[in-house]
Short mmCIF file of C-alpha atoms in Angstrom, two decimals:
data_model
loop_
_atom_site.label_atom_id
_atom_site.label_comp_id
_atom_site.label_asym_id
_atom_site.label_seq_id
_atom_site.Cartn_x
_atom_site.Cartn_y
_atom_site.Cartn_z
CA MET A 194 0.06 0.00 -0.04
CA GLU A 195 2.85 2.34 0.85
CA MET A 196 4.50 1.70 -2.51
CA ALA A 197 1.24 2.31 -4.30
CA GLU A 198 0.85 5.83 -2.62
CA GLN A 199 4.28 6.53 -3.33
CA ASP A 200 3.76 5.90 -6.93
CA ALA A 201 0.68 7.89 -6.95
CA ALA A 202 2.56 10.76 -5.42
CA ASN A 203 5.17 10.54 -8.16
CA LEU A 204 2.71 10.87 -11.01
CA THR A 205 1.21 14.01 -9.48
CA THR A 206 4.68 15.69 -8.81
CA MET A 207 6.00 17.95 -11.19
CA ASN A 208 9.53 18.10 -10.06
CA VAL A 209 11.21 14.80 -9.47
CA LYS A 210 14.92 14.38 -9.75
CA CYS A 211 16.06 12.18 -12.62
CA THR A 212 18.99 10.98 -14.58
CA HIS A 213 19.02 12.38 -18.20
CA ALA A 214 19.37 10.26 -21.39
CA ASP A 215 22.95 11.46 -21.73
CA GLY A 216 23.83 10.06 -18.20
CA ARG A 217 24.13 13.37 -16.42
CA ASN A 218 22.51 13.81 -12.96
CA GLY A 219 20.87 17.00 -11.43
CA LEU A 220 20.66 18.94 -14.59
CA GLY A 221 16.83 18.97 -14.66
CA PHE A 222 13.77 17.09 -13.62
CA SER A 223 11.64 14.35 -14.92
CA LEU A 224 7.97 14.58 -15.65
CA PRO A 225 5.04 12.76 -14.52
CA PHE A 226 3.44 10.16 -16.93
CA PHE A 227 0.55 12.68 -17.93
CA ASP A 228 2.95 15.30 -18.89
CA GLN A 229 5.12 12.79 -20.76
CA MET A 230 2.20 11.97 -22.72
CA LEU A 231 1.36 15.55 -23.32
CA CYS A 232 4.94 15.99 -24.98
CA ALA A 233 3.98 13.23 -27.51
CA LEU A 234 0.46 14.81 -28.11
CA TRP A 235 2.19 18.25 -28.64
CA LYS A 236 4.66 16.62 -31.14
CA PHE A 237 1.59 15.08 -33.13
CA LYS A 238 -0.47 18.25 -32.95
CA ALA A 239 1.88 21.22 -33.56
CA LYS A 240 3.51 21.93 -36.98
CA HIS A 241 7.22 21.32 -36.96
CA VAL A 242 7.69 21.81 -33.28
CA THR A 243 11.35 20.65 -32.26
CA ASN A 244 12.32 18.71 -29.24
CA SER A 245 14.12 21.62 -27.89
CA THR A 246 10.94 23.82 -27.99
CA ILE A 247 8.98 21.25 -25.94
CA ALA A 248 12.02 20.71 -23.61
CA THR A 249 12.14 24.47 -22.85
CA TRP A 250 8.53 24.69 -22.21
CA PHE A 251 8.47 21.76 -19.76
CA GLY A 252 12.00 22.73 -18.28
CA VAL A 253 13.84 19.39 -19.16
CA HIS A 254 16.76 18.47 -21.32
CA PRO A 255 16.07 17.87 -25.12
CA LYS A 256 17.38 14.39 -24.81
CA THR A 257 14.91 13.78 -22.04
CA ILE A 258 12.09 14.83 -24.50
CA GLN A 259 13.46 12.44 -27.09
CA THR A 260 13.25 9.55 -24.65
CA TYR A 261 9.76 10.39 -23.72
CA LEU A 262 8.81 10.53 -27.48
CA ARG A 263 10.27 7.28 -28.12
CA LYS A 264 8.16 5.81 -25.56
CA TRP A 265 4.75 7.77 -25.88
CA CYS A 266 4.48 8.10 -29.53
CA PRO A 267 4.42 4.18 -30.23
CA LEU A 268 1.94 3.90 -27.27
CA LEU A 269 -0.34 6.53 -28.65
CA GLY A 270 0.00 4.90 -32.05
CA SER A 271 -0.99 1.50 -30.65
CA THR A 272 -3.95 3.00 -28.72
CA GLY A 273 -5.07 4.52 -31.99
CA ARG A 274 -4.74 1.17 -33.83
CA ALA A 275 -6.89 -0.47 -31.26
CA LEU A 276 -9.69 2.13 -31.78
CA VAL A 277 -9.81 1.25 -35.52
CA PHE A 278 -11.88 -1.89 -36.09
CA ILE A 279 -14.91 -3.07 -38.15
CA PRO A 280 -18.31 -2.91 -36.09
CA SER A 281 -20.85 -5.68 -36.32
CA SER A 282 -22.91 -5.91 -39.57
CA GLN A 283 -26.04 -4.99 -37.61
CA TYR A 284 -24.48 -1.90 -36.32
CA LEU A 285 -23.43 -0.91 -39.85
CA LYS A 286 -26.90 -1.32 -41.03
CA ASP A 287 -28.52 0.32 -38.04
CA THR A 288 -26.33 3.44 -38.19
CA GLN A 289 -26.47 4.04 -42.04
CA PRO A 290 -27.69 7.67 -42.72
CA ASP A 291 -31.07 8.20 -44.53
CA LEU A 292 -29.09 9.85 -47.38
CA MET A 293 -27.61 6.54 -48.32
CA LYS A 294 -31.12 4.92 -48.56
CA ASP A 295 -32.49 7.87 -50.38
CA ASN A 296 -29.81 7.25 -53.09
CA GLY A 297 -30.58 3.78 -53.55
CA MET A 298 -27.56 2.55 -51.61
CA ALA A 299 -29.24 0.78 -48.58
CA ASN A 300 -26.73 -1.96 -48.58
CA VAL A 301 -23.60 0.16 -48.68
CA VAL A 302 -21.83 0.28 -45.27
CA LEU A 303 -18.10 1.13 -45.87
CA ALA A 304 -16.57 3.53 -48.17
CA GLY A 305 -12.74 3.58 -49.04
CA ASP A 306 -10.09 5.60 -50.46
CA CYS A 307 -6.45 6.59 -50.42
CA THR A 308 -4.69 9.87 -49.18
CA GLU A 309 -1.26 11.15 -49.64
CA VAL A 310 0.78 12.75 -46.85
CA VAL A 311 3.33 15.05 -48.38
CA THR A 312 7.00 14.52 -47.04
CA GLU A 313 10.25 16.14 -47.35
CA THR A 314 12.70 14.25 -49.81
CA VAL A 315 15.50 12.21 -48.70
CA ARG A 316 18.52 13.35 -50.73
CA LYS A 317 21.12 11.13 -49.26
CA HIS A 318 19.71 7.65 -50.36
CA ILE A 319 18.75 7.60 -54.11
CA LEU A 320 16.76 4.42 -53.70
CA ILE A 321 14.58 5.79 -50.87
CA GLN A 322 14.22 9.08 -52.92
CA GLY A 323 12.91 7.06 -55.91
CA GLN A 324 10.41 4.97 -53.82
CA GLN A 325 9.00 8.33 -52.12
CA TYR A 326 7.92 9.87 -55.41
CA ALA A 327 4.19 9.73 -55.83
CA ASP A 328 2.78 10.04 -59.55
CA LYS A 329 -0.45 11.53 -58.42
CA SER A 330 0.83 14.52 -56.39
CA HIS A 331 4.30 14.63 -58.29
CA CYS A 332 6.32 14.92 -55.15
CA SER A 333 7.57 12.86 -52.31
CA ALA A 334 4.79 11.46 -50.20
CA ALA A 335 3.43 8.55 -48.07
CA ILE A 336 0.35 6.82 -48.88
CA GLY A 337 -2.35 5.73 -46.51
CA CYS A 338 -5.49 3.69 -47.23
CA SER A 339 -8.53 3.07 -45.08
CA PHE A 340 -12.20 2.48 -45.18
CA THR A 341 -14.78 4.22 -43.03
CA THR A 342 -18.44 3.55 -41.97
CA THR A 343 -21.25 5.58 -43.55
CA ARG A 344 -21.25 7.36 -40.36
CA GLY A 345 -17.55 8.59 -40.56
CA GLY A 346 -15.82 6.20 -38.35
CA THR A 347 -12.67 4.48 -39.66
CA ALA A 348 -13.18 0.71 -39.65
CA VAL A 349 -10.13 -0.59 -41.26
CA ALA A 350 -6.79 0.90 -42.47
CA LEU A 351 -3.14 0.15 -43.41
CA ASP A 352 0.25 1.38 -42.31
CA LEU A 353 1.64 4.20 -44.38
CA ALA A 354 3.41 3.27 -47.53
CA LEU A 355 6.20 5.03 -49.64
CA GLY A 356 4.57 7.17 -52.33
CA ARG A 357 5.66 4.82 -55.12
CA ALA A 358 3.19 2.20 -54.03
CA SER A 359 0.17 2.05 -56.32
CA GLU A 360 -3.51 2.48 -55.01
CA ASP A 361 -4.30 -0.97 -56.74
CA GLN A 362 -1.56 -2.70 -54.50
CA LEU A 363 -2.81 -0.98 -51.28
CA THR A 364 -6.35 -2.09 -52.03
CA GLN A 365 -5.48 -5.65 -52.74
CA ILE A 366 -4.01 -5.75 -49.24
CA ILE A 367 -6.59 -3.96 -47.22
CA ALA A 368 -9.46 -5.95 -48.84
CA LYS A 369 -8.17 -9.04 -47.23
CA TYR A 370 -9.24 -7.49 -43.64
CA ILE A 371 -12.76 -6.53 -44.78
CA GLN A 372 -14.82 -9.48 -43.61
CA ILE A 373 -18.51 -8.43 -43.64
CA ASP A 374 -21.75 -10.17 -44.55
CA PRO A 375 -21.94 -11.06 -48.33
CA ASP A 376 -25.24 -9.10 -48.71
CA LEU A 377 -23.50 -5.88 -47.67
CA GLU A 378 -21.78 -3.61 -50.23
CA LEU A 379 -18.83 -1.20 -50.32
CA MET A 380 -17.99 1.97 -52.24
CA TYR A 381 -14.63 2.91 -53.57
CA ASP A 382 -13.09 5.37 -56.08
CA LYS A 383 -12.67 4.56 -59.78
CA GLY A 384 -9.02 4.02 -59.41
CA CYS A 385 -9.35 0.24 -58.38
CA PRO A 386 -12.21 -1.24 -60.41
CA HIS A 387 -11.20 -4.92 -59.54
CA ILE A 388 -11.13 -4.70 -55.74
CA ARG A 389 -14.03 -7.07 -55.30
CA ALA A 390 -12.03 -9.75 -56.52
CA TYR A 391 -9.87 -9.58 -53.38
CA LEU A 392 -12.56 -9.46 -50.77
CA PRO A 393 -12.98 -12.59 -48.69
CA ASN A 394 -16.73 -12.63 -49.32
CA PHE A 395 -16.58 -11.13 -52.90
CA ASN A 396 -19.01 -8.16 -51.60
CA ASN A 397 -20.37 -5.96 -54.44
CA VAL A 398 -18.34 -2.60 -54.71
CA LEU A 399 -19.88 0.38 -56.07
CA ILE A 400 -17.47 2.55 -58.34
CA PRO A 401 -18.09 5.71 -60.17
CA ILE A 402 -18.39 5.40 -63.88
CA PHE A 403 -15.63 7.18 -65.86
CA LEU A 404 -15.34 8.44 -69.33
CA ARG A 405 -13.11 6.68 -71.99
CA PRO A 406 -12.69 9.15 -74.79
CA SER A 407 -10.51 6.90 -76.74
CA GLN A 408 -13.17 4.25 -76.69
CA GLY A 409 -16.03 6.59 -77.75
CA LYS A 410 -17.18 7.21 -74.31
CA ASP A 411 -17.08 10.96 -74.10
CA LYS A 412 -20.12 11.78 -72.09
CA PHE A 413 -22.36 10.36 -69.28
CA THR A 414 -26.00 9.23 -69.67
CA ASP A 415 -28.52 10.54 -67.19
CA GLU A 416 -28.54 7.42 -65.27
CA GLU A 417 -24.57 7.23 -65.27
CA ALA A 418 -24.60 10.86 -63.93
CA SER A 419 -27.11 10.10 -61.21
CA HIS A 420 -25.05 7.13 -60.19
CA ASN A 421 -21.83 9.14 -60.00
CA ARG A 422 -23.49 11.90 -57.99
CA ALA A 423 -24.70 9.26 -55.50
CA CYS A 424 -21.22 7.68 -55.17
CA ALA A 425 -19.77 11.11 -54.47
CA THR A 426 -22.25 11.90 -51.79
CA GLY A 427 -21.73 8.45 -50.11
CA ARG A 428 -17.81 8.70 -50.41
CA TYR A 429 -17.83 12.14 -48.76
CA VAL A 430 -17.46 10.42 -45.36
CA VAL A 431 -13.92 9.03 -46.14
CA GLU A 432 -12.65 12.52 -47.26
CA VAL A 433 -13.98 14.01 -44.12
CA SER A 434 -12.05 11.38 -42.09
CA TYR A 435 -8.89 12.21 -43.89
CA MET A 436 -9.56 15.97 -43.44
CA ARG A 437 -9.59 15.24 -39.54
CA VAL A 438 -6.57 13.21 -39.67
CA LYS A 439 -4.59 16.14 -41.37
CA LEU A 440 -5.55 18.55 -38.57
CA TRP A 441 -2.76 16.91 -36.76
CA GLY A 442 0.34 19.24 -37.46
CA LEU A 443 2.92 16.48 -37.79
CA ILE A 444 1.07 15.16 -40.74
CA SER A 445 0.15 18.43 -42.63
CA PRO A 446 1.26 20.30 -44.64
CA VAL A 447 4.76 18.63 -44.99
CA VAL A 448 6.29 15.80 -42.84
CA ALA A 449 9.78 17.05 -41.78
CA ARG A 450 12.65 14.33 -42.34
CA GLU A 451 13.48 14.37 -38.52
CA ASP A 452 9.81 13.33 -37.84
CA PHE A 453 9.62 10.34 -40.27
CA HIS A 454 9.94 7.79 -37.27
CA TYR A 455 6.95 9.40 -35.68
CA LEU A 456 4.68 9.43 -38.82
CA ASN A 457 3.08 6.09 -38.78
CA ASP A 458 2.23 6.45 -35.11
CA CYS A 459 0.75 9.79 -35.70
CA TRP A 460 -1.35 8.30 -38.55
CA TRP A 461 -2.71 5.54 -36.39
CA TRP A 462 -3.40 7.82 -33.47
CA ALA A 463 -5.22 10.41 -35.64
CA LEU A 464 -7.41 7.61 -37.18
CA GLY A 465 -8.18 6.28 -33.75
CA TYR A 466 -8.85 9.76 -32.26
CA ASN A 467 -11.23 10.41 -35.11
CA ASN A 468 -13.20 7.38 -33.89
CA LEU A 469 -13.10 8.48 -30.38
CA CYS A 470 -14.11 12.01 -30.30
CA TYR A 471 -13.89 13.55 -33.68
CA LYS A 472 -16.27 16.28 -32.70
CA LEU A 473 -13.48 17.92 -30.59
CA VAL A 474 -11.18 18.46 -33.79
CA ARG A 475 -13.81 19.85 -36.10
#
């Protein structure tokens, strides 16, 4: 009991003597667990904040902050990963917005897409530099892929990949994790028309119709235009999800080279936080 009381006291004490990461004693103070977590959240939330800035604010050595970030950033990432899951089929049906039903998409329960996170270019290693280049944005980037429910919660996602990875490759991987009832449908962008072949239950996937001028398809019929409008309305939820993810400063607008090793943890934390309390970051 005495040990537990002492541990509790340490967690609420701001100034506790510690040994810094560089081995020197008495040059500063350690922080309670809550403040250590705040350091990691600040790193995720602020744009291009340095370890020295955080250290100055909390009154500790920059190497101590680096130690905290190495501990807490992966913990936050793991927490966010645990908050991303596919709900039950009944829940997906019960929470479907009326707008989806009005558009004739009563069975659509998940909408997917990919997004790019712009990063600084690694100049030192030519092979990494080549793999960073994203054809879509014509710059160095990381690519993330996820599916959200029609209510906007992230249901399944992948780790970030280098920009050279194609959207088709990512959808082939993520499709293996989408196990829902066969009668339910998904929605995706027109970039991956064959995603249905990789789903465990071969669920139907609604994809916008696109023009093929080289094949004589240079305009939409009224029915095709209505279908595309309905798809755009349904897929809006995944775009909103990515918008909330990019409110975290480490991810947007450009990820600094020194923050690369925090990027994937920030990605997962942002997705999980969106599920937990997205209204707070609107």
